[in-house]
Coordinates of N, CA and C in Angstrom, one line a residue:
X631 N -4.1 51.9 -16.9 CA -5.5 52.3 -17.3 C -6.5 51.3 -16.8
X632 N -7.6 51.8 -16.6 CA -8.7 51.0 -16.1 C -9.2 50.1 -17.3
X633 N -9.8 49.0 -17.0 CA -10.3 48.1 -18.0 C -11.4 48.8 -18.9
X634 N -12.3 49.6 -18.3 CA -13.3 50.3 -19.0 C -12.7 51.3 -20.0
X635 N -11.6 51.9 -19.7 CA -11.0 52.9 -20.6 C -10.3 52.2 -21.7
X636 N -9.6 51.1 -21.5 CA -9.0 50.3 -22.5 C -9.9 49.8 -23.5
X637 N -11.2 49.4 -23.1 CA -12.2 48.9 -24.1 C -12.5 49.9 -25.2
X638 N -12.3 51.2 -24.9 CA -12.7 52.2 -25.9 C -11.6 52.8 -26.7
X639 N -10.3 52.3 -26.5 CA -9.2 52.8 -27.2 C -9.0 52.2 -28.6
X640 N -8.6 53.0 -29.5 CA -8.3 52.4 -30.8 C -6.9 51.7 -30.7
X641 N -6.6 50.9 -31.6 CA -5.3 50.2 -31.6 C -4.1 51.1 -31.4
X642 N -4.2 52.2 -32.2 CA -3.1 53.2 -32.1 C -3.1 53.9 -30.7
X643 N -4.2 54.2 -30.2 CA -4.2 54.8 -28.8 C -3.7 53.9 -27.8
X644 N -4.0 52.6 -27.9 CA -3.5 51.6 -27.0 C -2.0 51.5 -27.1
X645 N -1.5 51.5 -28.3 CA 0.0 51.3 -28.5 C 0.7 52.5 -28.0
X646 N 0.2 53.7 -28.2 CA 0.8 55.0 -27.7 C 0.7 54.9 -26.1
X647 N -0.4 54.5 -25.6 CA -0.5 54.4 -24.1 C 0.6 53.5 -23.5
X648 N 0.8 52.4 -24.2 CA 1.9 51.4 -23.7 C 3.3 52.0 -23.9
X649 N 3.5 52.6 -25.1 CA 4.9 53.1 -25.4 C 5.3 54.2 -24.5
X650 N 4.4 55.2 -24.3 CA 4.7 56.4 -23.5 C 4.3 56.3 -22.1
X651 N 3.6 55.1 -21.7 CA 3.2 54.9 -20.3 C 2.3 56.0 -19.8
X652 N 1.3 56.3 -20.6 CA 0.3 57.3 -20.2 C -1.1 56.8 -20.2
X653 N -2.0 57.4 -19.5 CA -3.4 56.9 -19.5 C -4.4 58.1 -19.7
X654 N -3.9 59.2 -20.1 CA -4.8 60.3 -20.4 C -5.1 60.3 -21.9
X655 N -6.3 60.2 -22.3 CA -6.8 60.1 -23.7 C -6.3 61.4 -24.4
X656 N -6.5 62.6 -23.7 CA -6.1 63.8 -24.4 C -4.6 63.9 -24.7
X657 N -3.8 63.4 -23.8 CA -2.3 63.3 -24.0 C -2.0 62.3 -25.1
X658 N -2.6 61.2 -25.1 CA -2.4 60.2 -26.1 C -2.8 60.8 -27.5
X659 N -3.9 61.4 -27.6 CA -4.3 62.0 -28.9 C -3.4 63.2 -29.3
X660 N -2.8 63.9 -28.4 CA -1.9 65.0 -28.8 C -0.6 64.3 -29.4
X661 N -0.2 63.2 -28.8 CA 1.0 62.5 -29.3 C 0.7 61.9 -30.7
X662 N -0.5 61.4 -30.8 CA -0.9 60.8 -32.1 C -0.9 61.9 -33.2
X663 N -1.5 63.1 -32.9 CA -1.5 64.2 -33.8 C -0.1 64.6 -34.3
X664 N 0.8 64.6 -33.3 CA 2.2 65.0 -33.6 C 2.9 63.9 -34.5
X665 N 2.6 62.7 -34.2 CA 3.2 61.6 -35.0 C 2.6 61.6 -36.4
X666 N 1.3 61.9 -36.5 CA 0.7 61.9 -37.8 C 1.3 63.0 -38.7
X667 N 1.8 64.0 -38.1 CA 2.5 65.1 -38.9 C 3.8 64.6 -39.5
X668 N 4.3 63.5 -39.0 CA 5.5 62.8 -39.6 C 5.1 61.6 -40.4
X669 N 3.8 61.4 -40.6 CA 3.4 60.3 -41.4 C 3.1 59.0 -40.7
X670 N 3.2 59.0 -39.4 CA 2.9 57.8 -38.6 C 1.4 57.7 -38.3
X671 N 0.7 56.9 -39.1 CA -0.7 56.9 -39.0 C -1.3 55.6 -38.4
X672 N -0.5 54.6 -38.1 CA -1.0 53.4 -37.5 C 0.0 52.8 -36.6
X673 N -0.4 51.7 -35.9 CA 0.6 51.1 -34.9 C 1.7 50.4 -35.7
X674 N 1.5 49.9 -36.9 CA 2.5 49.2 -37.6 C 3.6 50.3 -38.0
X675 N 3.2 51.4 -38.5 CA 4.2 52.5 -38.8 C 4.9 52.9 -37.5
X676 N 4.2 53.0 -36.4 CA 4.8 53.4 -35.1 C 5.9 52.4 -34.7
X677 N 5.6 51.1 -34.8 CA 6.5 50.1 -34.4 C 7.7 50.1 -35.3
X678 N 7.5 50.3 -36.6 CA 8.6 50.3 -37.6 C 9.5 51.5 -37.4
X679 N 9.0 52.6 -37.0 CA 9.7 53.9 -36.8 C 10.4 54.0 -35.4
X680 N 9.8 53.4 -34.4 CA 10.3 53.7 -33.0 C 11.7 53.2 -32.9
X681 N 12.5 54.0 -32.3 CA 14.0 53.7 -32.1 C 14.4 53.8 -30.7
X682 N 13.6 54.1 -29.7 CA 14.0 54.1 -28.3 C 13.6 55.4 -27.6
X683 N 13.8 55.3 -26.3 CA 13.5 56.4 -25.4 C 14.8 56.8 -24.7
X684 N 15.2 58.0 -24.7 CA 16.4 58.5 -24.1 C 16.2 59.8 -23.4
X685 N 17.1 60.1 -22.5 CA 17.0 61.4 -21.7 C 17.3 62.6 -22.6
X686 N 18.1 62.4 -23.7 CA 18.4 63.5 -24.6 C 19.0 63.0 -25.9
X687 N 19.1 63.9 -26.8 CA 19.6 63.6 -28.2 C 21.0 63.0 -28.2
X688 N 21.8 63.6 -27.3 CA 23.2 63.2 -27.3 C 23.4 61.7 -26.9
X689 N 22.6 61.3 -25.9 CA 22.7 59.9 -25.4 C 22.2 59.0 -26.5
X690 N 21.1 59.4 -27.2 CA 20.6 58.6 -28.3 C 21.7 58.4 -29.4
X691 N 22.3 59.5 -29.8 CA 23.3 59.4 -30.8 C 24.5 58.5 -30.4
X692 N 25.0 58.8 -29.2 CA 26.1 58.0 -28.7 C 25.8 56.5 -28.6
X693 N 24.6 56.2 -28.2 CA 24.2 54.8 -28.0 C 24.1 54.1 -29.4
X694 N 23.3 54.8 -30.3 CA 23.1 54.2 -31.6 C 24.4 54.1 -32.4
X695 N 25.2 55.1 -32.5 CA 26.4 55.1 -33.3 C 27.5 54.3 -32.7
X696 N 27.5 54.1 -31.3 CA 28.5 53.2 -30.7 C 28.2 51.8 -31.0
X697 N 26.9 51.5 -31.2 CA 26.5 50.1 -31.7 C 26.9 49.9 -33.1
X698 N 26.5 50.8 -34.0 CA 26.7 50.7 -35.4 C 28.1 50.7 -35.8
X699 N 28.9 51.6 -35.2 CA 30.3 51.8 -35.5 C 31.2 51.4 -34.4
X700 N 30.9 50.4 -33.7 CA 31.7 50.0 -32.5 C 33.2 49.8 -32.9
X701 N 33.4 49.0 -33.9 CA 34.8 48.8 -34.3 C 35.6 50.0 -34.7
X702 N 35.0 50.9 -35.4 CA 35.6 52.1 -35.8 C 35.9 53.0 -34.7
X703 N 34.9 53.2 -33.8 CA 35.1 54.0 -32.6 C 36.2 53.4 -31.7
X704 N 36.2 52.1 -31.5 CA 37.1 51.5 -30.6 C 38.6 51.6 -31.2
X705 N 38.7 51.7 -32.5 CA 40.0 51.8 -33.1 C 40.6 53.2 -33.0
X706 N 39.8 54.2 -32.7 CA 40.2 55.5 -32.5 C 41.0 55.7 -31.2
X707 N 42.0 56.6 -31.1 CA 42.6 56.8 -29.9 C 41.6 57.4 -28.9
X708 N 41.8 57.1 -27.6 CA 40.9 57.4 -26.5 C 40.6 58.9 -26.5
X709 N 41.7 59.7 -26.8 CA 41.4 61.2 -26.7 C 40.5 61.6 -27.8
X710 N 40.4 60.9 -28.9 CA 39.4 61.2 -30.0 C 38.0 60.7 -29.6
X711 N 38.0 59.5 -29.0 CA 36.7 58.9 -28.6 C 36.0 59.9 -27.7
X712 N 36.8 60.4 -26.7 CA 36.1 61.3 -25.7 C 35.9 62.7 -26.2
X713 N 36.4 63.0 -27.4 CA 36.2 64.4 -27.9 C 35.0 64.5 -28.9
X714 N 34.3 63.3 -29.1 CA 33.1 63.4 -30.0 C 32.0 64.2 -29.3
X715 N 31.5 65.2 -30.0 CA 30.5 66.0 -29.5 C 29.2 65.4 -30.0
X716 N 28.5 64.6 -29.2 CA 27.3 63.9 -29.6 C 26.2 64.8 -29.9
X717 N 26.1 66.0 -29.2 CA 25.0 66.9 -29.5 C 25.2 67.5 -30.9
X718 N 26.4 67.8 -31.3 CA 26.7 68.3 -32.6 C 26.4 67.2 -33.7
X719 N 26.7 66.0 -33.3 CA 26.3 64.8 -34.3 C 24.8 64.8 -34.5
X720 N 24.0 65.0 -33.4 CA 22.6 65.1 -33.6 C 22.2 66.2 -34.6
X721 N 22.7 67.4 -34.3 CA 22.2 68.6 -35.0 C 22.8 68.6 -36.5
X722 N 24.0 68.0 -36.7 CA 24.6 68.1 -38.0 C 24.1 66.9 -38.9
X723 N 23.8 65.8 -38.3 CA 23.6 64.6 -39.1 C 22.3 63.8 -38.7
X724 N 22.1 63.4 -37.5 CA 21.1 62.5 -37.1 C 19.7 63.0 -37.2
X725 N 19.5 64.3 -37.0 CA 18.1 64.8 -37.0 C 17.5 64.8 -38.4
X726 N 18.3 64.5 -39.4 CA 17.7 64.4 -40.7 C 17.2 62.9 -41.0
X727 N 17.6 62.0 -40.2 CA 17.2 60.6 -40.3 C 16.2 60.2 -39.2
X728 N 16.2 61.0 -38.1 CA 15.3 60.7 -37.0 C 14.6 61.9 -36.5
X729 N 13.5 61.8 -35.8 CA 12.9 62.9 -35.1 C 12.6 62.4 -33.7
X730 N 12.3 63.3 -32.9 CA 12.0 63.0 -31.5 C 10.7 63.7 -31.0
X731 N 10.1 63.0 -30.1 CA 8.9 63.6 -29.4 C 9.3 63.6 -28.0
X732 N 9.2 64.8 -27.4 CA 9.5 65.0 -26.0 C 8.3 64.9 -25.2
X733 N 8.3 64.0 -24.2 CA 7.2 63.8 -23.3 C 7.7 63.2 -22.0
X734 N 7.2 63.8 -20.9 CA 7.5 63.3 -19.6 C 8.9 63.3 -19.2
X735 N 9.7 64.3 -19.7 CA 11.1 64.5 -19.4 C 12.0 63.6 -20.2
X736 N 11.5 62.9 -21.2 CA 12.3 62.0 -22.0 C 12.0 62.3 -23.5
X737 N 12.9 61.9 -24.3 CA 12.8 62.0 -25.8 C 12.5 60.6 -26.4
X738 N 11.5 60.5 -27.2 CA 11.1 59.3 -27.9 C 11.6 59.4 -29.3
X739 N 12.4 58.6 -29.8 CA 13.0 58.7 -31.1 C 12.4 57.8 -32.1
X740 N 12.2 58.4 -33.4 CA 11.6 57.6 -34.5 C 12.4 57.9 -35.7
X741 N 12.5 56.8 -36.5 CA 13.2 56.9 -37.8 C 12.2 57.6 -38.8
X742 N 12.8 58.4 -39.7 CA 11.9 59.1 -40.7 C 11.7 58.2 -41.9
X743 N 12.4 57.1 -42.0 CA 12.3 56.3 -43.2 C 11.6 55.0 -42.9
X744 N 10.6 55.0 -42.0 CA 9.9 53.7 -41.6 C 9.2 53.1 -42.8

């Protein structure tokens, strides 16, 4: 963003601009409106809820749950580890604890319980 544009941004607009790497005020405001629908009304809520940027829901689930349940997953036989349907995990379980905002070909994930 140019310096003159940054001078006029609210804290929330500036944080969205950084997080989503965009400089269009209208796109920033569209994302802010979407986030407000989930109760994210300021940059503190945004930072508390933000959980990462991924290419899809499956990758997000696999990454998160592989970190949280590393020992349990590693204890499973390989044929079971490779049979996990991460897309199904998103739709059956994770989408109730997280939501995503799709922008620029990527999904930005946020916790619902921030």
